[in-house]
Short mmCIF file of C-alpha atoms in Angstrom, two decimals:
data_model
loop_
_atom_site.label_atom_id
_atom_site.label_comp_id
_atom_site.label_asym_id
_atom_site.label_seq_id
_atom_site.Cartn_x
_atom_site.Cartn_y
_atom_site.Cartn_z
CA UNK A 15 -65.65 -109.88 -81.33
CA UNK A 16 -69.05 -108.66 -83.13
CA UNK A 17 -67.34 -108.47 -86.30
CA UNK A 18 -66.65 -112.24 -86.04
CA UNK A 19 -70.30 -112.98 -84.79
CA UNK A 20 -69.26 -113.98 -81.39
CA UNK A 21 -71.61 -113.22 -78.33
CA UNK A 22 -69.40 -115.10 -75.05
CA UNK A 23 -71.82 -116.42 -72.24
CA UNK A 24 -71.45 -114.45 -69.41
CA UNK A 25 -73.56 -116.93 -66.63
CA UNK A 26 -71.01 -119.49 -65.12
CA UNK A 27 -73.72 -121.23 -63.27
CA UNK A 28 -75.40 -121.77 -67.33
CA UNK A 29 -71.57 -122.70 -68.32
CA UNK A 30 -72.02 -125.33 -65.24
CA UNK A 31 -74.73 -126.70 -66.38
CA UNK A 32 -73.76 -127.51 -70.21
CA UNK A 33 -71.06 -128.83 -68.73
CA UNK A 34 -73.52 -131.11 -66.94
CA UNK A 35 -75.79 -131.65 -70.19
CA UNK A 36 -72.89 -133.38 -71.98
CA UNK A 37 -72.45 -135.99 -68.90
CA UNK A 38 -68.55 -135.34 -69.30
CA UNK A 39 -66.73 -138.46 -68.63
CA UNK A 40 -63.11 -139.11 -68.15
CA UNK A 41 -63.20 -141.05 -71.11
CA UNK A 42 -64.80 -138.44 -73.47
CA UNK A 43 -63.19 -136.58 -75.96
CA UNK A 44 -64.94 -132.96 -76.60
CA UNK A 45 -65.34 -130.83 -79.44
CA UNK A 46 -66.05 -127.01 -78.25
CA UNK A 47 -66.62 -124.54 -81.03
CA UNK A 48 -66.08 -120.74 -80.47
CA UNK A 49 -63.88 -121.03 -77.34
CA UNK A 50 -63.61 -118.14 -76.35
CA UNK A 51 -61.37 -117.03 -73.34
CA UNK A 52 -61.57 -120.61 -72.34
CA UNK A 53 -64.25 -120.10 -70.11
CA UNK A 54 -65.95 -123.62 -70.98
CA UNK A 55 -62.90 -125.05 -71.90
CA UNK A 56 -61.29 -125.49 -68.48
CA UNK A 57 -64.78 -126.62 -67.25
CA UNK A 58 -64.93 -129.14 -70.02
CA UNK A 59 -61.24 -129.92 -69.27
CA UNK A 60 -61.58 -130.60 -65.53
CA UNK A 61 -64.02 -133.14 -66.00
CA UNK A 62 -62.93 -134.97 -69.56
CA UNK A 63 -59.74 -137.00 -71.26
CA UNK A 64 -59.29 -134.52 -73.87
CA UNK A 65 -60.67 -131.12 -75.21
CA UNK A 66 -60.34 -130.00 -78.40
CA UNK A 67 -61.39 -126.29 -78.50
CA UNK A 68 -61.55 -124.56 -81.59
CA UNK A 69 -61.48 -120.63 -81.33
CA UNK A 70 -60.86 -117.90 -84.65
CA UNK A 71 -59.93 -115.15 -83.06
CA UNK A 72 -56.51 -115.03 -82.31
CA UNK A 73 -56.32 -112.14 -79.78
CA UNK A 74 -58.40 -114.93 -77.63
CA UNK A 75 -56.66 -117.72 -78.29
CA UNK A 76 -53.88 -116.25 -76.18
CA UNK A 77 -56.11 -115.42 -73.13
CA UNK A 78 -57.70 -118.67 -73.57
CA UNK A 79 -53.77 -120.16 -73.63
CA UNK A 80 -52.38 -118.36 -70.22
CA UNK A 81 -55.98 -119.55 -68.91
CA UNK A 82 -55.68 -122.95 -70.33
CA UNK A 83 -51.55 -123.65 -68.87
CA UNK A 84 -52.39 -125.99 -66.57
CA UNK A 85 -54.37 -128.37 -68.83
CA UNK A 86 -52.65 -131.00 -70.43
CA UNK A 87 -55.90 -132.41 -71.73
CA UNK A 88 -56.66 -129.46 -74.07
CA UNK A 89 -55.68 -129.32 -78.03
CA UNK A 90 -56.29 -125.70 -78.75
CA UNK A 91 -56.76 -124.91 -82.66
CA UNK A 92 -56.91 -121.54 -83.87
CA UNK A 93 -59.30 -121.09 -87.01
CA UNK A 94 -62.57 -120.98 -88.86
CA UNK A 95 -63.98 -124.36 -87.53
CA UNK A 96 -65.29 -125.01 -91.36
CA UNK A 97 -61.86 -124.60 -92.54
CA UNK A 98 -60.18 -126.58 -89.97
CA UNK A 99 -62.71 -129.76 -89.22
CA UNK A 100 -60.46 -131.61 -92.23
CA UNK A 101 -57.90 -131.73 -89.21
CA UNK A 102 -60.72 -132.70 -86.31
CA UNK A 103 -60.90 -136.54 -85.38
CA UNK A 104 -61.86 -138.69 -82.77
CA UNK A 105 -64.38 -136.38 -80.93
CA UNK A 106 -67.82 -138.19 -79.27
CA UNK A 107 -68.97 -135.73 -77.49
CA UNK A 108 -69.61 -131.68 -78.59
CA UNK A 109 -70.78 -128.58 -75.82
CA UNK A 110 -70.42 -125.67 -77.34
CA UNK A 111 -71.43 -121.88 -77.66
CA UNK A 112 -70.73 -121.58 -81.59
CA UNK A 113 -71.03 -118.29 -83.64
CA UNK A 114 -74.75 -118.40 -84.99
CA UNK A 115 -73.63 -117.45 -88.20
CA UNK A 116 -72.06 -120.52 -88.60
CA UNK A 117 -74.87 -122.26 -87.15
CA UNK A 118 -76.26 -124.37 -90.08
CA UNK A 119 -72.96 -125.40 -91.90
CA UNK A 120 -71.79 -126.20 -88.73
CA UNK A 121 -74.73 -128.46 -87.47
CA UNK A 122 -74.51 -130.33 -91.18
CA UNK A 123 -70.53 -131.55 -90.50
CA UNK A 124 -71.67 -132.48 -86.94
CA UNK A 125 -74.37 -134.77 -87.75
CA UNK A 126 -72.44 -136.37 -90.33
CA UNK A 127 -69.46 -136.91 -87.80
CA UNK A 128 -72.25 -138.56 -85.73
CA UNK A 129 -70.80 -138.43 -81.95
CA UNK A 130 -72.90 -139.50 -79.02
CA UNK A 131 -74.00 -136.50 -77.80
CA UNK A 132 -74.64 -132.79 -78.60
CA UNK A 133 -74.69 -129.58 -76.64
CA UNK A 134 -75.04 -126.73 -78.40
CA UNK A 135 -76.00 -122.64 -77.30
CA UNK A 136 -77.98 -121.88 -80.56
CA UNK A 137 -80.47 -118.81 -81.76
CA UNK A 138 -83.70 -119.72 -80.63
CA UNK A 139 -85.15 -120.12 -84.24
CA UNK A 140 -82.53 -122.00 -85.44
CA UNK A 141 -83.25 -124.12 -82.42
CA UNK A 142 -86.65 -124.52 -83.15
CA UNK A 143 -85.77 -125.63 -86.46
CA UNK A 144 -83.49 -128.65 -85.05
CA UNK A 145 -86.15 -130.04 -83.05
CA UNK A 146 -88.97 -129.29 -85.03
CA UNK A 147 -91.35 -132.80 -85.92
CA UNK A 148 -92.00 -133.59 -89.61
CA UNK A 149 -95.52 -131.87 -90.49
CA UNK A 150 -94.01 -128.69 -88.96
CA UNK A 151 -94.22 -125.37 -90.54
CA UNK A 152 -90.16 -125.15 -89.26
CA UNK A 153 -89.34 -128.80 -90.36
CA UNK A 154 -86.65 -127.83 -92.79
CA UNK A 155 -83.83 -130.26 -94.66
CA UNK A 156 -81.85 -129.30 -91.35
CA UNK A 157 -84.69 -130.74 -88.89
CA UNK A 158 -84.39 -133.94 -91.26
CA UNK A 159 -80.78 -134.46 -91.28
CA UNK A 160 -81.04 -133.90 -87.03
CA UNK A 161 -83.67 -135.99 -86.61
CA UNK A 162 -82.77 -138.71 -88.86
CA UNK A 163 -79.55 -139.63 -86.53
CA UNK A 164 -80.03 -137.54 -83.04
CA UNK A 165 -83.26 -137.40 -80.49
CA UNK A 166 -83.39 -134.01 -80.13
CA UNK A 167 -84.47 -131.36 -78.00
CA UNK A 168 -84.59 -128.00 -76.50
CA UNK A 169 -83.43 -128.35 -72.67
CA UNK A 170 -83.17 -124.42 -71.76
CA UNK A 171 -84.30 -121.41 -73.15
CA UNK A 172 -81.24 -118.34 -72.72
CA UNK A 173 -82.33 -114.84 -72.44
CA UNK A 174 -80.15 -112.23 -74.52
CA UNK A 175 -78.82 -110.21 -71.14
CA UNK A 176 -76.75 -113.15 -70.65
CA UNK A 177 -74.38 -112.44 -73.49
CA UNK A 178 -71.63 -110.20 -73.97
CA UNK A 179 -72.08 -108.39 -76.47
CA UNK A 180 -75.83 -109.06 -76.09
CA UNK A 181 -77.26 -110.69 -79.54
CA UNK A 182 -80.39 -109.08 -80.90
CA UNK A 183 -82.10 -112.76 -80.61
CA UNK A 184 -82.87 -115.22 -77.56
CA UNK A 185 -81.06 -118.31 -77.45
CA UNK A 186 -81.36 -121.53 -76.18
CA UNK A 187 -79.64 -124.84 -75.41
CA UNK A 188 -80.43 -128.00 -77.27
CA UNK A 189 -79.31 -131.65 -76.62
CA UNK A 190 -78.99 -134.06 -79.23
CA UNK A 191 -78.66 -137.88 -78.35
CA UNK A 192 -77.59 -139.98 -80.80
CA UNK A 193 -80.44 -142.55 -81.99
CA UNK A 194 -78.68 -146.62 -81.70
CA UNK A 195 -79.35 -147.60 -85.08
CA UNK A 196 -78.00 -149.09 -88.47
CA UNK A 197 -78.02 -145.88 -90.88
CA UNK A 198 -75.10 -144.92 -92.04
CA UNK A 199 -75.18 -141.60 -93.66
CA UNK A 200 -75.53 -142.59 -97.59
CA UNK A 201 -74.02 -139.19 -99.56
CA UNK A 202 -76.32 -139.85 -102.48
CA UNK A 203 -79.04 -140.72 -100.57
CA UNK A 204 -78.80 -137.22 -98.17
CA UNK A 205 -78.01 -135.22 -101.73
CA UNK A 206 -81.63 -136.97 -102.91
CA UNK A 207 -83.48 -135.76 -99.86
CA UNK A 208 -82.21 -132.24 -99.99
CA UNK A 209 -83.35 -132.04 -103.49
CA UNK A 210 -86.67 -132.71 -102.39
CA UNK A 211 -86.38 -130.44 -99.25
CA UNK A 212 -86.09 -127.21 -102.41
CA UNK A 213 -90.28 -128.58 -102.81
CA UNK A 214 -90.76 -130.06 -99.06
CA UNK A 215 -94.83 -129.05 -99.33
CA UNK A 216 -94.93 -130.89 -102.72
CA UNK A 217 -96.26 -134.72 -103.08
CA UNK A 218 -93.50 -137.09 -102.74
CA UNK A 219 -94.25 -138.14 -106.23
CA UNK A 220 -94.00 -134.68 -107.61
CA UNK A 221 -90.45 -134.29 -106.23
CA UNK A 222 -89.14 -137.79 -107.48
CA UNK A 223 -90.49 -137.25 -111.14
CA UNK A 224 -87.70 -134.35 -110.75
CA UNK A 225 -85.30 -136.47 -109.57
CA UNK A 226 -85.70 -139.39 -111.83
CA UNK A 227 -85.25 -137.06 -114.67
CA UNK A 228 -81.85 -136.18 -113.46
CA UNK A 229 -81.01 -139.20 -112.34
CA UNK A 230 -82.41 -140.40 -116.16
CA UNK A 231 -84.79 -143.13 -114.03
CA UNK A 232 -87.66 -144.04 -115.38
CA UNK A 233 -89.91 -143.12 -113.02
CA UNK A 234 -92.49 -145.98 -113.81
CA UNK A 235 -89.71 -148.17 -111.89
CA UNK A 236 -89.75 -145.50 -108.96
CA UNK A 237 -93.76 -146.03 -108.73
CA UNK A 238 -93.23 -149.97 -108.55
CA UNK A 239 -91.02 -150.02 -105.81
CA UNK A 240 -92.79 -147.32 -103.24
CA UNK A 241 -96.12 -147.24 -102.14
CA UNK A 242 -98.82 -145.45 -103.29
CA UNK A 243 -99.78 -144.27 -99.65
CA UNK A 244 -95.66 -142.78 -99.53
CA UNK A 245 -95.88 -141.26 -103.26
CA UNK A 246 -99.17 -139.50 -102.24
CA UNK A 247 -97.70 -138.24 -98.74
CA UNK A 248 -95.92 -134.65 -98.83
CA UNK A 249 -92.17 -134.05 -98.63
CA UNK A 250 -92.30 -132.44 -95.07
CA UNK A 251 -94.82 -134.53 -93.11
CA UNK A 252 -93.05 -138.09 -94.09
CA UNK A 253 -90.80 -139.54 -90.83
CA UNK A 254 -86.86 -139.13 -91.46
CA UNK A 255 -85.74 -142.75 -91.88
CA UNK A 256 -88.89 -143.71 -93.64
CA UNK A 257 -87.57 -141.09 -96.22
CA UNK A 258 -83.98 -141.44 -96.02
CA UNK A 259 -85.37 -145.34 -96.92
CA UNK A 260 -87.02 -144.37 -99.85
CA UNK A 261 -83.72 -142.91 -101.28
CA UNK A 262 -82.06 -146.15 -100.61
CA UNK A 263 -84.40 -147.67 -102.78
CA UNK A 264 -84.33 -145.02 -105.62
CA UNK A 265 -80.03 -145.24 -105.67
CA UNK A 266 -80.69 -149.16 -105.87
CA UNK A 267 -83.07 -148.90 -108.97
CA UNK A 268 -80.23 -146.29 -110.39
CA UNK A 269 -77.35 -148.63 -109.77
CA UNK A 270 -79.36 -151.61 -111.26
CA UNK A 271 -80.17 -149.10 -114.19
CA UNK A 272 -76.78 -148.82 -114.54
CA UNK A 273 -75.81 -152.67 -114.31
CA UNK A 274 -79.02 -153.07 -116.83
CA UNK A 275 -80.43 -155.09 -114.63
CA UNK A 276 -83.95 -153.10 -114.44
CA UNK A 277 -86.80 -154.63 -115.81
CA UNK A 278 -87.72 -153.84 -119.28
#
Protein backbone atom coordinates (compact mmCIF):
# COMPACT_ATOMS: atom_id res chain seq x y z
CA UNK A 1 0.00 0.00 0.00
CA UNK A 2 2.91 2.66 0.84
CA UNK A 3 4.65 1.76 -2.19
CA UNK A 4 1.59 2.94 -4.19
CA UNK A 5 1.19 6.16 -1.96
CA UNK A 6 -1.99 5.06 -0.42
CA UNK A 7 -2.81 6.08 3.28
CA UNK A 8 -6.85 4.45 3.76
CA UNK A 9 -8.98 6.58 6.28
CA UNK A 10 -9.48 4.74 9.19
CA UNK A 11 -12.52 7.17 10.97
CA UNK A 12 -15.98 5.94 9.65
CA UNK A 13 -17.73 8.71 11.39
CA UNK A 14 -15.08 11.22 8.90
CA UNK A 15 -16.09 8.62 5.95
CA UNK A 16 -19.86 9.65 7.12
CA UNK A 17 -19.42 12.85 6.84
CA UNK A 18 -17.78 13.19 3.17
CA UNK A 19 -20.38 11.24 2.37
CA UNK A 20 -22.55 14.07 3.69
CA UNK A 21 -20.26 16.92 2.06
CA UNK A 22 -21.09 15.65 -1.45
CA UNK A 23 -25.08 15.92 -0.67
CA UNK A 24 -25.35 12.36 -2.42
CA UNK A 25 -28.50 12.19 -4.31
CA UNK A 26 -30.21 9.33 -5.94
CA UNK A 27 -29.67 10.94 -9.04
CA UNK A 28 -25.87 11.52 -8.76
CA UNK A 29 -23.33 9.75 -10.40
CA UNK A 30 -19.86 9.61 -8.28
CA UNK A 31 -16.40 9.49 -9.14
CA UNK A 32 -14.23 8.01 -6.05
CA UNK A 33 -10.51 7.86 -6.60
CA UNK A 34 -8.27 5.45 -4.56
CA UNK A 35 -11.06 3.08 -3.40
CA UNK A 36 -9.68 1.25 -1.35
CA UNK A 37 -11.40 -1.80 0.39
CA UNK A 38 -14.58 -0.10 -0.55
CA UNK A 39 -14.95 1.49 2.57
CA UNK A 40 -16.49 4.81 0.96
CA UNK A 41 -17.72 3.10 -1.82
CA UNK A 42 -20.64 1.24 -0.26
CA UNK A 43 -21.35 4.52 1.69
CA UNK A 44 -21.35 6.42 -1.54
CA UNK A 45 -23.34 3.51 -3.06
CA UNK A 46 -26.16 3.38 -0.48
CA UNK A 47 -27.05 6.77 -0.97
CA UNK A 48 -26.36 7.46 -5.00
CA UNK A 49 -27.55 6.07 -8.72
CA UNK A 50 -24.20 5.01 -9.63
CA UNK A 51 -20.53 4.80 -8.30
CA UNK A 52 -17.76 4.63 -10.25
CA UNK A 53 -14.75 3.75 -8.00
CA UNK A 54 -11.47 3.67 -9.34
CA UNK A 55 -8.83 1.66 -7.24
CA UNK A 56 -4.88 0.48 -8.62
CA UNK A 57 -4.15 -1.97 -6.51
CA UNK A 58 -5.43 -5.09 -7.46
CA UNK A 59 -5.02 -7.16 -4.25
CA UNK A 60 -7.89 -4.47 -3.09
CA UNK A 61 -9.92 -4.48 -5.76
CA UNK A 62 -10.93 -7.98 -4.75
CA UNK A 63 -11.72 -7.10 -1.06
CA UNK A 64 -13.37 -4.08 -2.27
CA UNK A 65 -15.42 -6.70 -4.85
CA UNK A 66 -16.68 -9.44 -2.08
CA UNK A 67 -17.45 -6.06 -0.05
CA UNK A 68 -19.06 -4.38 -2.93
CA UNK A 69 -21.57 -7.85 -4.08
CA UNK A 70 -24.53 -6.47 -3.16
CA UNK A 71 -24.28 -3.17 -5.10
CA UNK A 72 -25.58 -3.05 -8.38
CA UNK A 73 -24.93 0.66 -8.55
CA UNK A 74 -21.10 0.36 -8.47
CA UNK A 75 -18.70 0.26 -11.77
CA UNK A 76 -15.47 -0.83 -10.23
CA UNK A 77 -12.26 -0.02 -12.50
CA UNK A 78 -9.02 -1.29 -11.65
CA UNK A 79 -6.06 1.16 -12.66
CA UNK A 80 -3.95 4.28 -12.47
CA UNK A 81 -6.88 6.84 -12.53
CA UNK A 82 -4.54 9.05 -15.07
CA UNK A 83 -4.37 6.17 -17.31
CA UNK A 84 -7.88 5.17 -17.16
CA UNK A 85 -10.01 8.72 -17.03
CA UNK A 86 -9.98 8.30 -21.20
CA UNK A 87 -12.67 5.58 -20.20
CA UNK A 88 -14.51 7.86 -17.25
CA UNK A 89 -17.83 9.68 -18.38
CA UNK A 90 -20.81 11.01 -17.09
CA UNK A 91 -19.69 11.67 -13.43
CA UNK A 92 -21.17 15.13 -11.53
CA UNK A 93 -20.25 14.56 -8.47
CA UNK A 94 -16.46 13.37 -6.98
CA UNK A 95 -15.70 12.31 -2.86
CA UNK A 96 -12.72 10.90 -2.71
CA UNK A 97 -9.53 9.98 -0.60
CA UNK A 98 -6.95 10.04 -3.67
CA UNK A 99 -3.19 9.11 -3.41
CA UNK A 100 -1.45 12.61 -2.76
CA UNK A 101 1.02 11.85 -5.18
CA UNK A 102 -1.34 12.08 -7.71
CA UNK A 103 -2.81 15.02 -6.22
CA UNK A 104 -2.08 17.81 -8.79
CA UNK A 105 -2.51 15.87 -12.16
CA UNK A 106 -5.42 14.62 -10.75
CA UNK A 107 -7.11 17.97 -9.59
CA UNK A 108 -6.12 19.43 -13.37
CA UNK A 109 -8.46 16.50 -15.29
CA UNK A 110 -11.13 17.20 -12.60
CA UNK A 111 -11.56 20.77 -13.10
CA UNK A 112 -11.55 20.42 -16.68
CA UNK A 113 -14.34 17.64 -16.44
CA UNK A 114 -16.14 20.39 -14.46
CA UNK A 115 -18.86 18.33 -12.27
CA UNK A 116 -20.97 20.04 -9.68
CA UNK A 117 -19.31 19.29 -6.78
CA UNK A 118 -15.96 18.19 -5.24
CA UNK A 119 -14.90 16.29 -2.17
CA UNK A 120 -11.62 15.56 -1.90
CA UNK A 121 -9.13 14.18 1.38
CA UNK A 122 -5.97 16.15 0.25
CA UNK A 123 -2.35 17.03 2.03
CA UNK A 124 -2.90 19.99 3.89
CA UNK A 125 -0.49 22.15 1.69
CA UNK A 126 -1.74 21.06 -1.33
CA UNK A 127 -5.04 22.10 0.18
CA UNK A 128 -3.98 25.33 1.00
CA UNK A 129 -2.88 25.79 -2.39
CA UNK A 130 -6.55 25.02 -3.90
CA UNK A 131 -8.16 27.56 -1.89
CA UNK A 132 -5.61 29.99 -1.69
CA UNK A 133 -6.95 33.90 -3.00
CA UNK A 134 -4.98 35.58 -5.82
CA UNK A 135 -2.27 37.93 -4.00
CA UNK A 136 -1.35 34.79 -1.99
CA UNK A 137 2.11 33.67 -1.41
CA UNK A 138 0.40 29.85 -2.22
CA UNK A 139 -1.73 31.15 -5.21
CA UNK A 140 -0.16 28.88 -7.76
CA UNK A 141 -1.44 28.03 -11.63
CA UNK A 142 -3.38 25.21 -9.62
CA UNK A 143 -5.27 27.84 -7.21
CA UNK A 144 -6.13 29.61 -10.69
CA UNK A 145 -7.42 26.79 -12.61
CA UNK A 146 -9.69 25.88 -9.08
CA UNK A 147 -10.79 29.05 -8.60
CA UNK A 148 -11.53 30.06 -12.03
CA UNK A 149 -14.52 27.29 -12.24
CA UNK A 150 -15.13 25.98 -8.41
CA UNK A 151 -15.85 28.14 -4.98
CA UNK A 152 -13.60 26.54 -2.97
CA UNK A 153 -12.79 25.75 0.41
CA UNK A 154 -11.30 23.91 3.24
CA UNK A 155 -14.31 22.33 5.36
CA UNK A 156 -12.13 20.02 7.86
CA UNK A 157 -8.78 19.80 8.84
CA UNK A 158 -7.64 15.62 9.29
CA UNK A 159 -5.01 14.80 11.73
CA UNK A 160 -2.35 12.11 10.49
CA UNK A 161 -3.41 9.31 13.38
CA UNK A 162 -6.38 8.88 11.34
CA UNK A 163 -4.65 7.08 8.52
CA UNK A 164 -3.44 3.76 8.01
CA UNK A 165 -0.40 3.77 7.26
CA UNK A 166 -0.17 7.21 8.93
CA UNK A 167 1.25 9.92 6.23
CA UNK A 168 4.09 12.07 7.45
CA UNK A 169 1.69 15.25 6.62
CA UNK A 170 -1.85 16.48 8.01
CA UNK A 171 -4.61 16.41 5.73
CA UNK A 172 -7.67 17.97 5.21
CA UNK A 173 -11.00 17.96 3.35
CA UNK A 174 -11.88 20.53 0.76
CA UNK A 175 -15.21 21.21 -1.08
CA UNK A 176 -15.35 22.64 -4.35
CA UNK A 177 -18.75 24.03 -5.74
CA UNK A 178 -18.97 24.63 -9.08
CA UNK A 179 -19.32 28.54 -9.92
CA UNK A 180 -22.89 28.96 -12.54
CA UNK A 181 -21.25 30.69 -15.21
CA UNK A 182 -20.49 30.94 -19.07
CA UNK A 183 -16.62 29.90 -19.25
CA UNK A 184 -15.92 27.18 -20.96
CA UNK A 185 -12.47 25.96 -20.47
CA UNK A 186 -10.57 27.54 -23.71
CA UNK A 187 -7.24 25.00 -24.17
CA UNK A 188 -5.24 27.87 -25.59
CA UNK A 189 -6.40 30.22 -23.37
CA UNK A 190 -5.48 27.83 -19.97
CA UNK A 191 -1.95 26.91 -21.98
CA UNK A 192 -1.52 31.09 -22.06
CA UNK A 193 -2.14 31.46 -18.36
CA UNK A 194 0.15 28.69 -17.29
CA UNK A 195 2.85 30.28 -19.25
CA UNK A 196 2.51 33.21 -17.25
CA UNK A 197 2.05 31.23 -13.95
CA UNK A 198 6.34 30.04 -14.81
CA UNK A 199 6.68 34.36 -13.86
CA UNK A 200 3.33 34.73 -11.61
CA UNK A 201 5.27 37.76 -9.44
CA UNK A 202 6.16 39.42 -12.82
CA UNK A 203 3.97 42.48 -14.38
CA UNK A 204 1.34 41.20 -16.56
CA UNK A 205 3.02 43.06 -19.32
CA UNK A 206 6.33 41.46 -18.73
CA UNK A 207 4.81 37.96 -19.14
CA UNK A 208 2.76 38.79 -22.40
CA UNK A 209 5.86 40.41 -24.21
CA UNK A 210 6.98 36.56 -23.77
CA UNK A 211 4.07 35.31 -25.05
CA UNK A 212 3.52 37.52 -27.97
CA UNK A 213 6.92 36.58 -29.12
CA UNK A 214 5.89 33.02 -29.35
CA UNK A 215 2.78 33.53 -30.41
CA UNK A 216 4.73 36.08 -33.18
CA UNK A 217 2.01 39.00 -31.87
CA UNK A 218 2.96 42.16 -32.01
CA UNK A 219 2.68 43.14 -28.78
CA UNK A 220 1.79 46.90 -29.60
CA UNK A 221 -1.73 45.19 -30.54
CA UNK A 222 -1.69 43.34 -27.04
CA UNK A 223 -1.18 46.97 -25.30
CA UNK A 224 -4.27 48.39 -27.36
CA UNK A 225 -6.65 45.98 -26.38
CA UNK A 226 -5.90 45.66 -22.33
CA UNK A 227 -5.69 48.23 -19.96
CA UNK A 228 -2.96 49.89 -18.68
CA UNK A 229 -4.21 49.41 -14.97
CA UNK A 230 -4.28 45.15 -16.03
CA UNK A 231 -0.72 45.36 -17.92
CA UNK A 232 0.74 47.10 -14.80
CA UNK A 233 -0.99 44.53 -12.26
CA UNK A 234 1.20 41.30 -11.36
CA UNK A 235 0.54 37.77 -12.63
CA UNK A 236 -0.56 36.39 -9.14
CA UNK A 237 -2.68 39.15 -7.58
CA UNK A 238 -5.07 39.56 -10.88
CA UNK A 239 -8.79 37.69 -10.22
CA UNK A 240 -9.11 34.26 -12.28
CA UNK A 241 -11.73 35.15 -14.90
CA UNK A 242 -10.48 38.65 -15.23
CA UNK A 243 -7.27 36.78 -16.45
CA UNK A 244 -8.57 33.85 -18.11
CA UNK A 245 -10.45 37.11 -20.08
CA UNK A 246 -7.44 38.63 -21.00
CA UNK A 247 -6.32 35.40 -22.85
CA UNK A 248 -9.51 35.42 -24.71
CA UNK A 249 -8.60 38.59 -26.00
CA UNK A 250 -4.88 37.82 -26.82
CA UNK A 251 -6.11 34.27 -28.93
CA UNK A 252 -8.64 36.78 -30.72
CA UNK A 253 -5.85 39.31 -31.79
CA UNK A 254 -3.78 35.91 -32.84
CA UNK A 255 -6.61 34.47 -34.87
CA UNK A 256 -7.29 37.92 -36.52
CA UNK A 257 -3.38 37.99 -37.07
CA UNK A 258 -3.83 35.04 -38.74
CA UNK A 259 -6.99 36.03 -40.92
CA UNK A 260 -4.84 39.47 -41.51
CA UNK A 261 -7.35 41.20 -40.24
CA UNK A 262 -5.12 43.19 -37.50
CA UNK A 263 -4.61 46.64 -37.98
CA UNK A 264 -1.57 47.74 -39.72
Amino acid sequence: MKKLGQHFLVDYQLLDRLVEYGQILDKDVVLEVGAGTGELTWRLAERAGRVIAVEIDEKLVEEASRKLSKYSNVELITGDILKVKHKIRGFNKVVSNPPYQISTKLMHWLIMSLPERIVLTLQKDFALKITSPPGSKKYVYTSFLANLFYKCRIIEDVPRNLFKPMPKVDSAVILMERIDGEVIPGEEELKLVKILFTQKTKKLRNTLKTVSERLQLSFREIEENISEELLNERVYRIEPLRLYKCMETVIQLTAKMANGNLNT
